[in-house]
Coordinates of C-alpha atoms in Angstrom, one line a residue:
X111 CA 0.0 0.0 0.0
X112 CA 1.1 3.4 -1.0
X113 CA 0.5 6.5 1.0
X114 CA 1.5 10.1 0.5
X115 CA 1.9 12.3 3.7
X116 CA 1.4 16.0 4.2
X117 CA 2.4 16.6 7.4
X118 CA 4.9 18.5 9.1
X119 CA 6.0 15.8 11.8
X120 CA 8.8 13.8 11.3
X121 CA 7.9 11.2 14.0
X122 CA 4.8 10.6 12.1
X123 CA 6.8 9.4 8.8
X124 CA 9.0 7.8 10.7
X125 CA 6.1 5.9 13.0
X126 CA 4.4 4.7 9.2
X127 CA 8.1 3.8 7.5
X128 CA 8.7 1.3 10.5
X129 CA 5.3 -0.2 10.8
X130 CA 5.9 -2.6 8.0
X131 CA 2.0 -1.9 6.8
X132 CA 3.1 0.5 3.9
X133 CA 5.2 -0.5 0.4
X134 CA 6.2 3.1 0.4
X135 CA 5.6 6.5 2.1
X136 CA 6.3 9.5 0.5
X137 CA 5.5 13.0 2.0
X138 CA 4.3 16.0 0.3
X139 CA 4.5 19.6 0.7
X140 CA 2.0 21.7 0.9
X141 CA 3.0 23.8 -1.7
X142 CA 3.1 21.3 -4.3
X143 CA -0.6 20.0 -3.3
X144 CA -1.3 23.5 -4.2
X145 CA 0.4 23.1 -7.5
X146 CA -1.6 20.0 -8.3
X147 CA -5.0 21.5 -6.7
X148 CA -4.0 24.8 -9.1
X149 CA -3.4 22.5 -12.4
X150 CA -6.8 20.8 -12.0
X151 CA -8.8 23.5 -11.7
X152 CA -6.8 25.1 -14.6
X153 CA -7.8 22.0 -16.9
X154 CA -11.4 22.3 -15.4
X155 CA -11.7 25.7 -15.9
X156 CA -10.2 25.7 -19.5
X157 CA -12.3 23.0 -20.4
X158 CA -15.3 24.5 -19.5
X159 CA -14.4 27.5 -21.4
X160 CA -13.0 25.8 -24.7
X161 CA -17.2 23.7 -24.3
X162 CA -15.8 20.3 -25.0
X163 CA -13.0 21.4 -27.7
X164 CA -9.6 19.5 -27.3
X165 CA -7.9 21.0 -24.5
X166 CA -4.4 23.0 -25.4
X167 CA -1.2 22.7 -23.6
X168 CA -0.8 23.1 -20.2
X169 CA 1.7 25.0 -18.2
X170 CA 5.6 22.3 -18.0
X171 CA 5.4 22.3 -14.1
X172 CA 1.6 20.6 -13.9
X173 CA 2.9 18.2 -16.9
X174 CA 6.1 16.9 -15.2
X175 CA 3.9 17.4 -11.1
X176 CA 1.2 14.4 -12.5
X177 CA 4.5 12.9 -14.4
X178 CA 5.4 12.5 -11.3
X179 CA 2.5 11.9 -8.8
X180 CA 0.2 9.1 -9.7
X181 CA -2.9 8.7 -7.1
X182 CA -1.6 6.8 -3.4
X183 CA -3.6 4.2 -2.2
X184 CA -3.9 6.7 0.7
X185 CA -3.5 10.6 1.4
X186 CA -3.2 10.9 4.9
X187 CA -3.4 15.3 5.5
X188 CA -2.8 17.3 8.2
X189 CA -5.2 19.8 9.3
X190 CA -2.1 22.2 9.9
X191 CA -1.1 21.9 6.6
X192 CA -4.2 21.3 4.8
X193 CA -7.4 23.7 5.6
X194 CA -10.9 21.3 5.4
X195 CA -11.9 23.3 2.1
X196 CA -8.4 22.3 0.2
X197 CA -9.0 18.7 1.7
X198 CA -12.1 18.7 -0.1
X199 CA -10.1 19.8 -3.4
X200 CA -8.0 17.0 -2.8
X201 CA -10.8 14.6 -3.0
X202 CA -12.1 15.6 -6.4
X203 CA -8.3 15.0 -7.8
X204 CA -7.7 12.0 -6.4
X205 CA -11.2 9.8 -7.0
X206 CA -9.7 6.6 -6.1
X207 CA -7.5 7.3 -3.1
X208 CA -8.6 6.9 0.6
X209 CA -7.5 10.3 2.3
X210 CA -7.8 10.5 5.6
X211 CA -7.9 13.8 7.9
X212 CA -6.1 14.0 10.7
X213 CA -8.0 16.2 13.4
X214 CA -5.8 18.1 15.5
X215 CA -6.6 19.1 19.1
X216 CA -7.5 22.8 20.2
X217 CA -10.7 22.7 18.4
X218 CA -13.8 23.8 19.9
X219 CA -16.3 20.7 19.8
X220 CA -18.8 22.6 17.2
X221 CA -15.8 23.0 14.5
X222 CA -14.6 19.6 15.7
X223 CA -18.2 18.3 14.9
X224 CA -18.3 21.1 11.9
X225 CA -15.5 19.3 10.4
X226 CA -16.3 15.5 11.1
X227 CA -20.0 16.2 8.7
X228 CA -17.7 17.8 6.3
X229 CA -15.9 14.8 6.1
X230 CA -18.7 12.4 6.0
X231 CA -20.3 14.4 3.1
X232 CA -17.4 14.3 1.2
X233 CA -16.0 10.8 1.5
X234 CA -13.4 11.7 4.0
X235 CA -12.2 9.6 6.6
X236 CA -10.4 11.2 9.6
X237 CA -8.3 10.6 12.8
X238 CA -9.3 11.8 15.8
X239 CA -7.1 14.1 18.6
X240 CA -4.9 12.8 21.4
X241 CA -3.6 9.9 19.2
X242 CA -0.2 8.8 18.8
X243 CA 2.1 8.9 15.5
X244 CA 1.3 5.0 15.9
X245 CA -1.9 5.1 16.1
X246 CA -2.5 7.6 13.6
X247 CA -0.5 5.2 11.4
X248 CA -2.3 2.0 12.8
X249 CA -5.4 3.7 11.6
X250 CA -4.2 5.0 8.3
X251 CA -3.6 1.4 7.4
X252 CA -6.6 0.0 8.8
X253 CA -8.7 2.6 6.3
X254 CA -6.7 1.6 3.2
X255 CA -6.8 -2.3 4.4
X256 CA -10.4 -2.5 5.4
X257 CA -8.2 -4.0 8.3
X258 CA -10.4 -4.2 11.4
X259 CA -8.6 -3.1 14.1
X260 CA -7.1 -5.9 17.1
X261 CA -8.0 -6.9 20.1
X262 CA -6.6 -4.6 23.2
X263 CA -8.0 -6.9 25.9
X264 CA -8.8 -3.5 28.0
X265 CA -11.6 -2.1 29.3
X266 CA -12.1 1.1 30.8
X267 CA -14.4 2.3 33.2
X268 CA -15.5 6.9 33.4
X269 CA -17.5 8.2 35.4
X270 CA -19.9 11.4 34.7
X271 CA -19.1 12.8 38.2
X272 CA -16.4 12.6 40.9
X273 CA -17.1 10.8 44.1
X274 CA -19.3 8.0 42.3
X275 CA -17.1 4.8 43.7
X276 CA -15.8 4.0 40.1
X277 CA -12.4 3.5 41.4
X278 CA -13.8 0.7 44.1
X279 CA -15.7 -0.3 41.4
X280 CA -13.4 -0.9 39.1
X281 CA -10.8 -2.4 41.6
X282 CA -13.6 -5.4 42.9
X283 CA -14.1 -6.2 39.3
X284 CA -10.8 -7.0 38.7
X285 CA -10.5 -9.5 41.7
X286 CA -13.5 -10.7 40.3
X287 CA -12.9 -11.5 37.3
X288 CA -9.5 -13.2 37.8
X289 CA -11.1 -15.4 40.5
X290 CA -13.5 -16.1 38.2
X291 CA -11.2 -16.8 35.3
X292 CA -8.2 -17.4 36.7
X293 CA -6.5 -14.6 34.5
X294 CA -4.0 -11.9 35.0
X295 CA -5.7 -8.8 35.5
X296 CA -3.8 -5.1 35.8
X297 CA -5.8 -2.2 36.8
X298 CA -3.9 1.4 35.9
X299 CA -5.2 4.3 37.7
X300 CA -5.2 6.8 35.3
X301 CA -7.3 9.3 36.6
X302 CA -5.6 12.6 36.9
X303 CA -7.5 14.3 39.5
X304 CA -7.5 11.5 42.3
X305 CA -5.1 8.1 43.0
X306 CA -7.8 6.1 44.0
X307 CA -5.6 5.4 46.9
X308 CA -8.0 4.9 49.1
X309 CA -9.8 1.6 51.1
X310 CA -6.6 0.4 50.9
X311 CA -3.0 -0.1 52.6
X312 CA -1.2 0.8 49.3
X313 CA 2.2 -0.2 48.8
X314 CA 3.0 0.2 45.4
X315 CA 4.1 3.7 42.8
X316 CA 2.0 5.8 41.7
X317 CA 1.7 7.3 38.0
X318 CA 3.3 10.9 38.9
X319 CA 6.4 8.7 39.8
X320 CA 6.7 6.8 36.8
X321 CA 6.6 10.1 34.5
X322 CA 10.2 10.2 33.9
X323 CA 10.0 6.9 32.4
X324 CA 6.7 7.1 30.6
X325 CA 8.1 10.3 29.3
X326 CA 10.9 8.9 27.8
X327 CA 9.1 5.7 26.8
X328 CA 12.1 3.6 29.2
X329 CA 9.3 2.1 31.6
X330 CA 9.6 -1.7 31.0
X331 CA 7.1 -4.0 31.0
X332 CA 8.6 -5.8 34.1
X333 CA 9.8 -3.0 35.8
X334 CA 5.9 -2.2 35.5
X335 CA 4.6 -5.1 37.5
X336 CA 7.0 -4.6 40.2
X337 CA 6.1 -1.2 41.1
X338 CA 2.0 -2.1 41.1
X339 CA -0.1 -3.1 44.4
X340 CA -0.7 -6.7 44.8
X341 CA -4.7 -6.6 45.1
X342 CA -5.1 -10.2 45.1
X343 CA -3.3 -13.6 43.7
X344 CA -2.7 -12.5 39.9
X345 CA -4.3 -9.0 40.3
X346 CA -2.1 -5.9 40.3
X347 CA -2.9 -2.0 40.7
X348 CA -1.3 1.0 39.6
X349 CA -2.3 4.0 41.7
X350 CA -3.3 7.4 40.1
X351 CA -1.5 10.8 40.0
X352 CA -0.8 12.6 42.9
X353 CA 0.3 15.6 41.4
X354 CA -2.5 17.9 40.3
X355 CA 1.0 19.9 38.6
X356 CA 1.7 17.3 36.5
X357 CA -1.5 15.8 34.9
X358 CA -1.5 18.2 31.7
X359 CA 2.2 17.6 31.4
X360 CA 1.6 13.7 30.7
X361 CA 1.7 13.4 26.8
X362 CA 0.2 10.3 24.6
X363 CA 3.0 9.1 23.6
X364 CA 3.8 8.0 27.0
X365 CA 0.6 7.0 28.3
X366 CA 0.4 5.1 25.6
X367 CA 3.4 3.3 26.4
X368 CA 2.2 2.3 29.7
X369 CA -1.0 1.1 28.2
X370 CA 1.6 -1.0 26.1
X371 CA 3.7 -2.3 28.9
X372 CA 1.0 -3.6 30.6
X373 CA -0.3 -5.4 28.2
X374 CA 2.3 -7.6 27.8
X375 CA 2.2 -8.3 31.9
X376 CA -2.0 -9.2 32.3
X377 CA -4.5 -10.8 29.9
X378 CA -7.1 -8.0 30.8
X379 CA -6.5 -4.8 31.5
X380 CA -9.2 -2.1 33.5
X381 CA -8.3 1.6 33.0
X382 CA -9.7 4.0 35.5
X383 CA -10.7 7.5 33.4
X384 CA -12.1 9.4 36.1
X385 CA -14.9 11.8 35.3
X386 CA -12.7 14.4 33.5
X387 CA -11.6 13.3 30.1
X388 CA -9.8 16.2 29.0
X389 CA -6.4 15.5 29.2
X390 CA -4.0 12.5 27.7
X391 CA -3.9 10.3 31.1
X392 CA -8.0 9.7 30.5
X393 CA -8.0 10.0 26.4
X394 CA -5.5 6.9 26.2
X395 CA -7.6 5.0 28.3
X396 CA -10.6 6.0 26.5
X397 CA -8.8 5.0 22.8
X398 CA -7.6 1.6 23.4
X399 CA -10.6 0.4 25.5
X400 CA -12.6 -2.3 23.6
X401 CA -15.5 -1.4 26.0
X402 CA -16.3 1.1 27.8
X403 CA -18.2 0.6 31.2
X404 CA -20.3 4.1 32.3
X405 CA -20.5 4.4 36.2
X406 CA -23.8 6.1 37.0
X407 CA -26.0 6.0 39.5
X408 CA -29.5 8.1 40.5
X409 CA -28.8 11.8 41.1
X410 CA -30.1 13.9 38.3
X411 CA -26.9 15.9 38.4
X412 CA -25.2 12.4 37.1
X413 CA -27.7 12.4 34.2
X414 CA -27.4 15.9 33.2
X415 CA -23.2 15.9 33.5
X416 CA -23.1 13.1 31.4
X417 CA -24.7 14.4 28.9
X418 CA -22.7 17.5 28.2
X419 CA -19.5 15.3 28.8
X420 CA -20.6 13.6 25.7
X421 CA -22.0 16.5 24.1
X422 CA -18.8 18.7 24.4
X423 CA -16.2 16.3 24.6
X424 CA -17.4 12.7 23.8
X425 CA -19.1 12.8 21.2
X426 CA -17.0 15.4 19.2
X427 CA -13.2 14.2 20.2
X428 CA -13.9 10.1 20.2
X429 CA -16.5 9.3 18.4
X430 CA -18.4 8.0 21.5
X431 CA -21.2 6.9 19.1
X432 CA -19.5 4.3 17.3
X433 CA -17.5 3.0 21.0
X434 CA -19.3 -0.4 22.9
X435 CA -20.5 1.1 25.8
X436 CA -22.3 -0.6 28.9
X437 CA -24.0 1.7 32.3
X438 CA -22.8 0.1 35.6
X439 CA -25.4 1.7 38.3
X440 CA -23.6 2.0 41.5
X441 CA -25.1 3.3 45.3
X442 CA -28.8 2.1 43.7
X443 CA -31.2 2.9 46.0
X444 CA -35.2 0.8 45.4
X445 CA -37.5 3.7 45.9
X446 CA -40.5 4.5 44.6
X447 CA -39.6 8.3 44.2
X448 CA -36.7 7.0 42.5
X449 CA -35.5 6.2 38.8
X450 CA -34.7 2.5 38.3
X451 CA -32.0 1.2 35.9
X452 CA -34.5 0.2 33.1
X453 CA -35.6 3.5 32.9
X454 CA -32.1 5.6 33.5
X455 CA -31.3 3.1 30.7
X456 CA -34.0 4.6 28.3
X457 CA -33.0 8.0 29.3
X458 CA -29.0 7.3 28.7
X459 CA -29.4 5.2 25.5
X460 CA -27.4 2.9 26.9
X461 CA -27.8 -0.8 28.0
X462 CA -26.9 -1.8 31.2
X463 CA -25.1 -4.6 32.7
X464 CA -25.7 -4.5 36.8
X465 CA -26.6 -2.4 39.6
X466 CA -24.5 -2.3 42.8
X467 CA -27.0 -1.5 45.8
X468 CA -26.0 1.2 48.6
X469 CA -23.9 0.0 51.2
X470 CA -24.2 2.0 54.2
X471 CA -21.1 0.4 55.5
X472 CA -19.3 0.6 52.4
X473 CA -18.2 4.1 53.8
X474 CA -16.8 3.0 57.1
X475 CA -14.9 0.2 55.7
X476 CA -12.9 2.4 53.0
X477 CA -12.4 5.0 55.9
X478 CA -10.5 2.1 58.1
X479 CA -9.1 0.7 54.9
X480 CA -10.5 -2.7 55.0
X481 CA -12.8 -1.9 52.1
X482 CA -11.3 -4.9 50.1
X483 CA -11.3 -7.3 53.4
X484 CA -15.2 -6.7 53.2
X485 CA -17.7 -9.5 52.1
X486 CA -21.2 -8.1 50.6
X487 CA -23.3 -10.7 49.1
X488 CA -25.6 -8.7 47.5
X489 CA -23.2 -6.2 46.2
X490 CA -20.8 -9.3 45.1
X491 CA -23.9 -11.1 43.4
X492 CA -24.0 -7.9 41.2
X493 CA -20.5 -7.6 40.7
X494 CA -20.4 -11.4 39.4
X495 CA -23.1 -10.3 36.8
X496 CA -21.1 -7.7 35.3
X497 CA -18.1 -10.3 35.5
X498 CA -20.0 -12.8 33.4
X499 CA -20.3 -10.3 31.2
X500 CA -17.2 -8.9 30.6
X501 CA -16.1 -12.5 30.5
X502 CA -18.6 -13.5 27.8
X503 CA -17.6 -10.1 25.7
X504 CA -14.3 -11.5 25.2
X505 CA -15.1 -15.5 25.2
X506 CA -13.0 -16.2 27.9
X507 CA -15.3 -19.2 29.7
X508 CA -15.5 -18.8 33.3
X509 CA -13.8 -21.8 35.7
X510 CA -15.7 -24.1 37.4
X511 CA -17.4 -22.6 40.5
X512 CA -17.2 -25.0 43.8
X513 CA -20.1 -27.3 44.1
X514 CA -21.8 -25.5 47.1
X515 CA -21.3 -22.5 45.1
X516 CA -23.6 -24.0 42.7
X517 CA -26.5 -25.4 44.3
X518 CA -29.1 -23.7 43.7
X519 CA -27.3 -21.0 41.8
X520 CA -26.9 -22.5 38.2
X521 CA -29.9 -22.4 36.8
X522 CA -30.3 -18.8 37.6
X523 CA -26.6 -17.5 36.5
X524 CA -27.2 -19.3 32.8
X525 CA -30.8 -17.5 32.7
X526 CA -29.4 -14.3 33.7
X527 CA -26.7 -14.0 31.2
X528 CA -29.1 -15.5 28.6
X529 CA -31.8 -13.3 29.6
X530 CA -30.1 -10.0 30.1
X531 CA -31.0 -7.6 27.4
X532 CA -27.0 -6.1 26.9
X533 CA -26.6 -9.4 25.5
X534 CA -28.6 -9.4 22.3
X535 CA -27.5 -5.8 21.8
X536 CA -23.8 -6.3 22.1
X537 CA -21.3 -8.0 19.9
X538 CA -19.0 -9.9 21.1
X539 CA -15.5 -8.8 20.4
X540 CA -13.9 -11.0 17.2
X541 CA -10.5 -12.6 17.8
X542 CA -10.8 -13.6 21.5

């Protein structure tokens, strides 16, 4: 596959040249797409004025510029070098190339979305913000491929408001579903505003101290798992940032790499996002998660937060639409004066997978830090629900429970996950 780049960044060539996806990647200036968008609207324009007549010479530069340039499979375009109105151009040159639009960040979510319909009208594909120069060139291929793209094996859990238990959440659902597995499982706190420290006596690093490292992409993948918490027999937890200094100081590149590292330590990975997805810690986590699980639970102010988070920054910056997303309702309360998950569902558009009741102890035990020393039935009988499910989304088959575990229990745990309606509605991932 051949792509043209036009593009001012260096690591990006570079990123494509060593992927191995491409036959050849050439990059383009600017000024000589303006040549070639200049010559075919000089052969337009002078066939249009000559009606149908042969056409007569054209200037030597745009004779030796399409010498030169025959159509890429792909034109992957820079909107710092390329306005969306020149892109467009581009298009009608090039009929039979893919281009694809890279989206910087900065925008304000109406140009963002201003842009996106542009593109869509037009036949454009595009690239979203806070990516890598390997994933922009993972994607690039993928587009000209038809390549779907591979199996992370992560899952990441926001939240529409701080304060909602998604952290404790997210940390019981890992011991979970390793018990219930028997896989690795890393969870990586990468929420910039709180460590999720908490319930806990924590005794590994936290993120701010591995920024040097992530920085400089020298972080190994070993050198990972011995600076993580031991939650539980093959579970391991990376604490958040500490440093409120720091979190818009993280870039992609090395989030990303952590993201990377620890996927070659754990076979399933949970990303804590916090509830403010503004900055590179929480968009990495958001990018390479398979699923995404939505913490929620009754307060109207949850509802109405949500929905600008997707309006303004969802929606506009990943392309929330088109993500597999699942509502996790936690602190649910069974009033009649109260919203229940079928109908916050409806509200949400979302399907949801489990609903962890309010635990009025729940706050004493995280304040003496015994919170994961705790046994709840009913909250762990939800938890397993949303276990089976994450489990069943990758096809990983759950081991055998003990056989007092089962009496009475089987028949109900195969009707739930048979019965439950996220199942019909959501696609298991392919290549598990």
């Amino acid at each position: 596959m051949n792509v043209y780049v036009i593009s001012a960044d260096r690591r990006l060539l570079e990123a494509m040249r060593e992927s191995g996806h491409y036959t050849s990647v050439v990059s383009i200036s600017r000024e000589r797409v303006h040549i070639l968008l200049e010559d075919t609207e000089g052969r337009a324009r002078e066939k249009r004025e000559m009606n149908g007549t042969k056409e007569p010479a054209l200037p030597e530069h745009t004779s030796v510029l399409h010498e030169l340039y025959t159509e890429p499979d792909v034109w992957l375009v820079s909107d710092r070098q390329l306005d969306i109105q020149e892109t467009i151009a581009l298009r009608g040159c090039c009929p039979s190339s893919r281009i694809v639009y890279m989206l910087s960040n900065g925008l304000d979510p109406q140009a963002m979305k201003t842009r996106q319909s542009l593109c869509a009208a037009h036949g454009l594909d595009y690239t979203l913000p806070y990516h890598t120069v390997e994933q922009v060139a993972e994607t690039a291929a993928g587009i000209g491929t038809g390549k779907e793209k591979e199996l992370s094996k992560v899952i990441t859990g926001i939240a529409p408001l701080p304060q909602l238990g998604l952290t404790s959440s997210l940390l019981r659902i890992g011991v979970m579903l390793s018990r219930m597995s028997g896989k690795r499982v890393g969870i990586l706190g990468l929420n910039g505003w709180n460590p999720g420290d908490s319930g806990m006596e924590y005794k590994g690093k936290y993120v701010d101290e591995l920024w040097g490292g992530l920085q400089g992409r020298q972080l190994q993948a070993g050198e990972l798992l011995a600076k993580m918490h031991m939650l539980a027999p093959r579970v391991h937890y990376l604490a958040g940032s500490r440093d409120l200094k720091k979190l818009y100081y993280y870039n992609t590149e090395g989030v990303s790499w952590l993201i990377d590292q620890a996927k070659e330590c754990f076979d399933l990975i949970l990303l804590d996002a916090g509830s403010y997805p503004d900055h590179a810690l929480a968009a990495q986590s958001i990018l390479a998660a398979d699923l995404l699980l939505v913490q929620m639970h009754q307060r109207q102010q949850a509802k109405l937060q949500w929905q600008r988070m997707c309006e303004h920054i969802l929606q506009p910056v990943f392309r929330w639409e088109e993500r597999q997303s699942l509502l996790l309702f936690n602190q649910m309360q069974r009033s009649p004066e109260m919203e229940n998950e079928k109908q916050l569902s409806r509200q949400l558009g979302l399907s949801y997978v489990g609903s962890l009741p309010h635990i009025p102890s729940f706050a004493r035990a995280e304040a003496e830090g015994r919170l994961f020393e705790q046994v709840w039935p009913e909250y762990d009988k939800e938890l397993s629900k949303v276990c089976r499910a994450l489990l069943h989304f990758y096809g990983i088959s759950p081991l055998p429970e003990p056989p007092v575990a089962l009496e009475g229990k089987a028949a109900e745990k195969e009707g739930a996950v048979r019965g439950t309606s996220w199942l019909r509605w959501m696609k298991p991932v392919k290549g598990a």
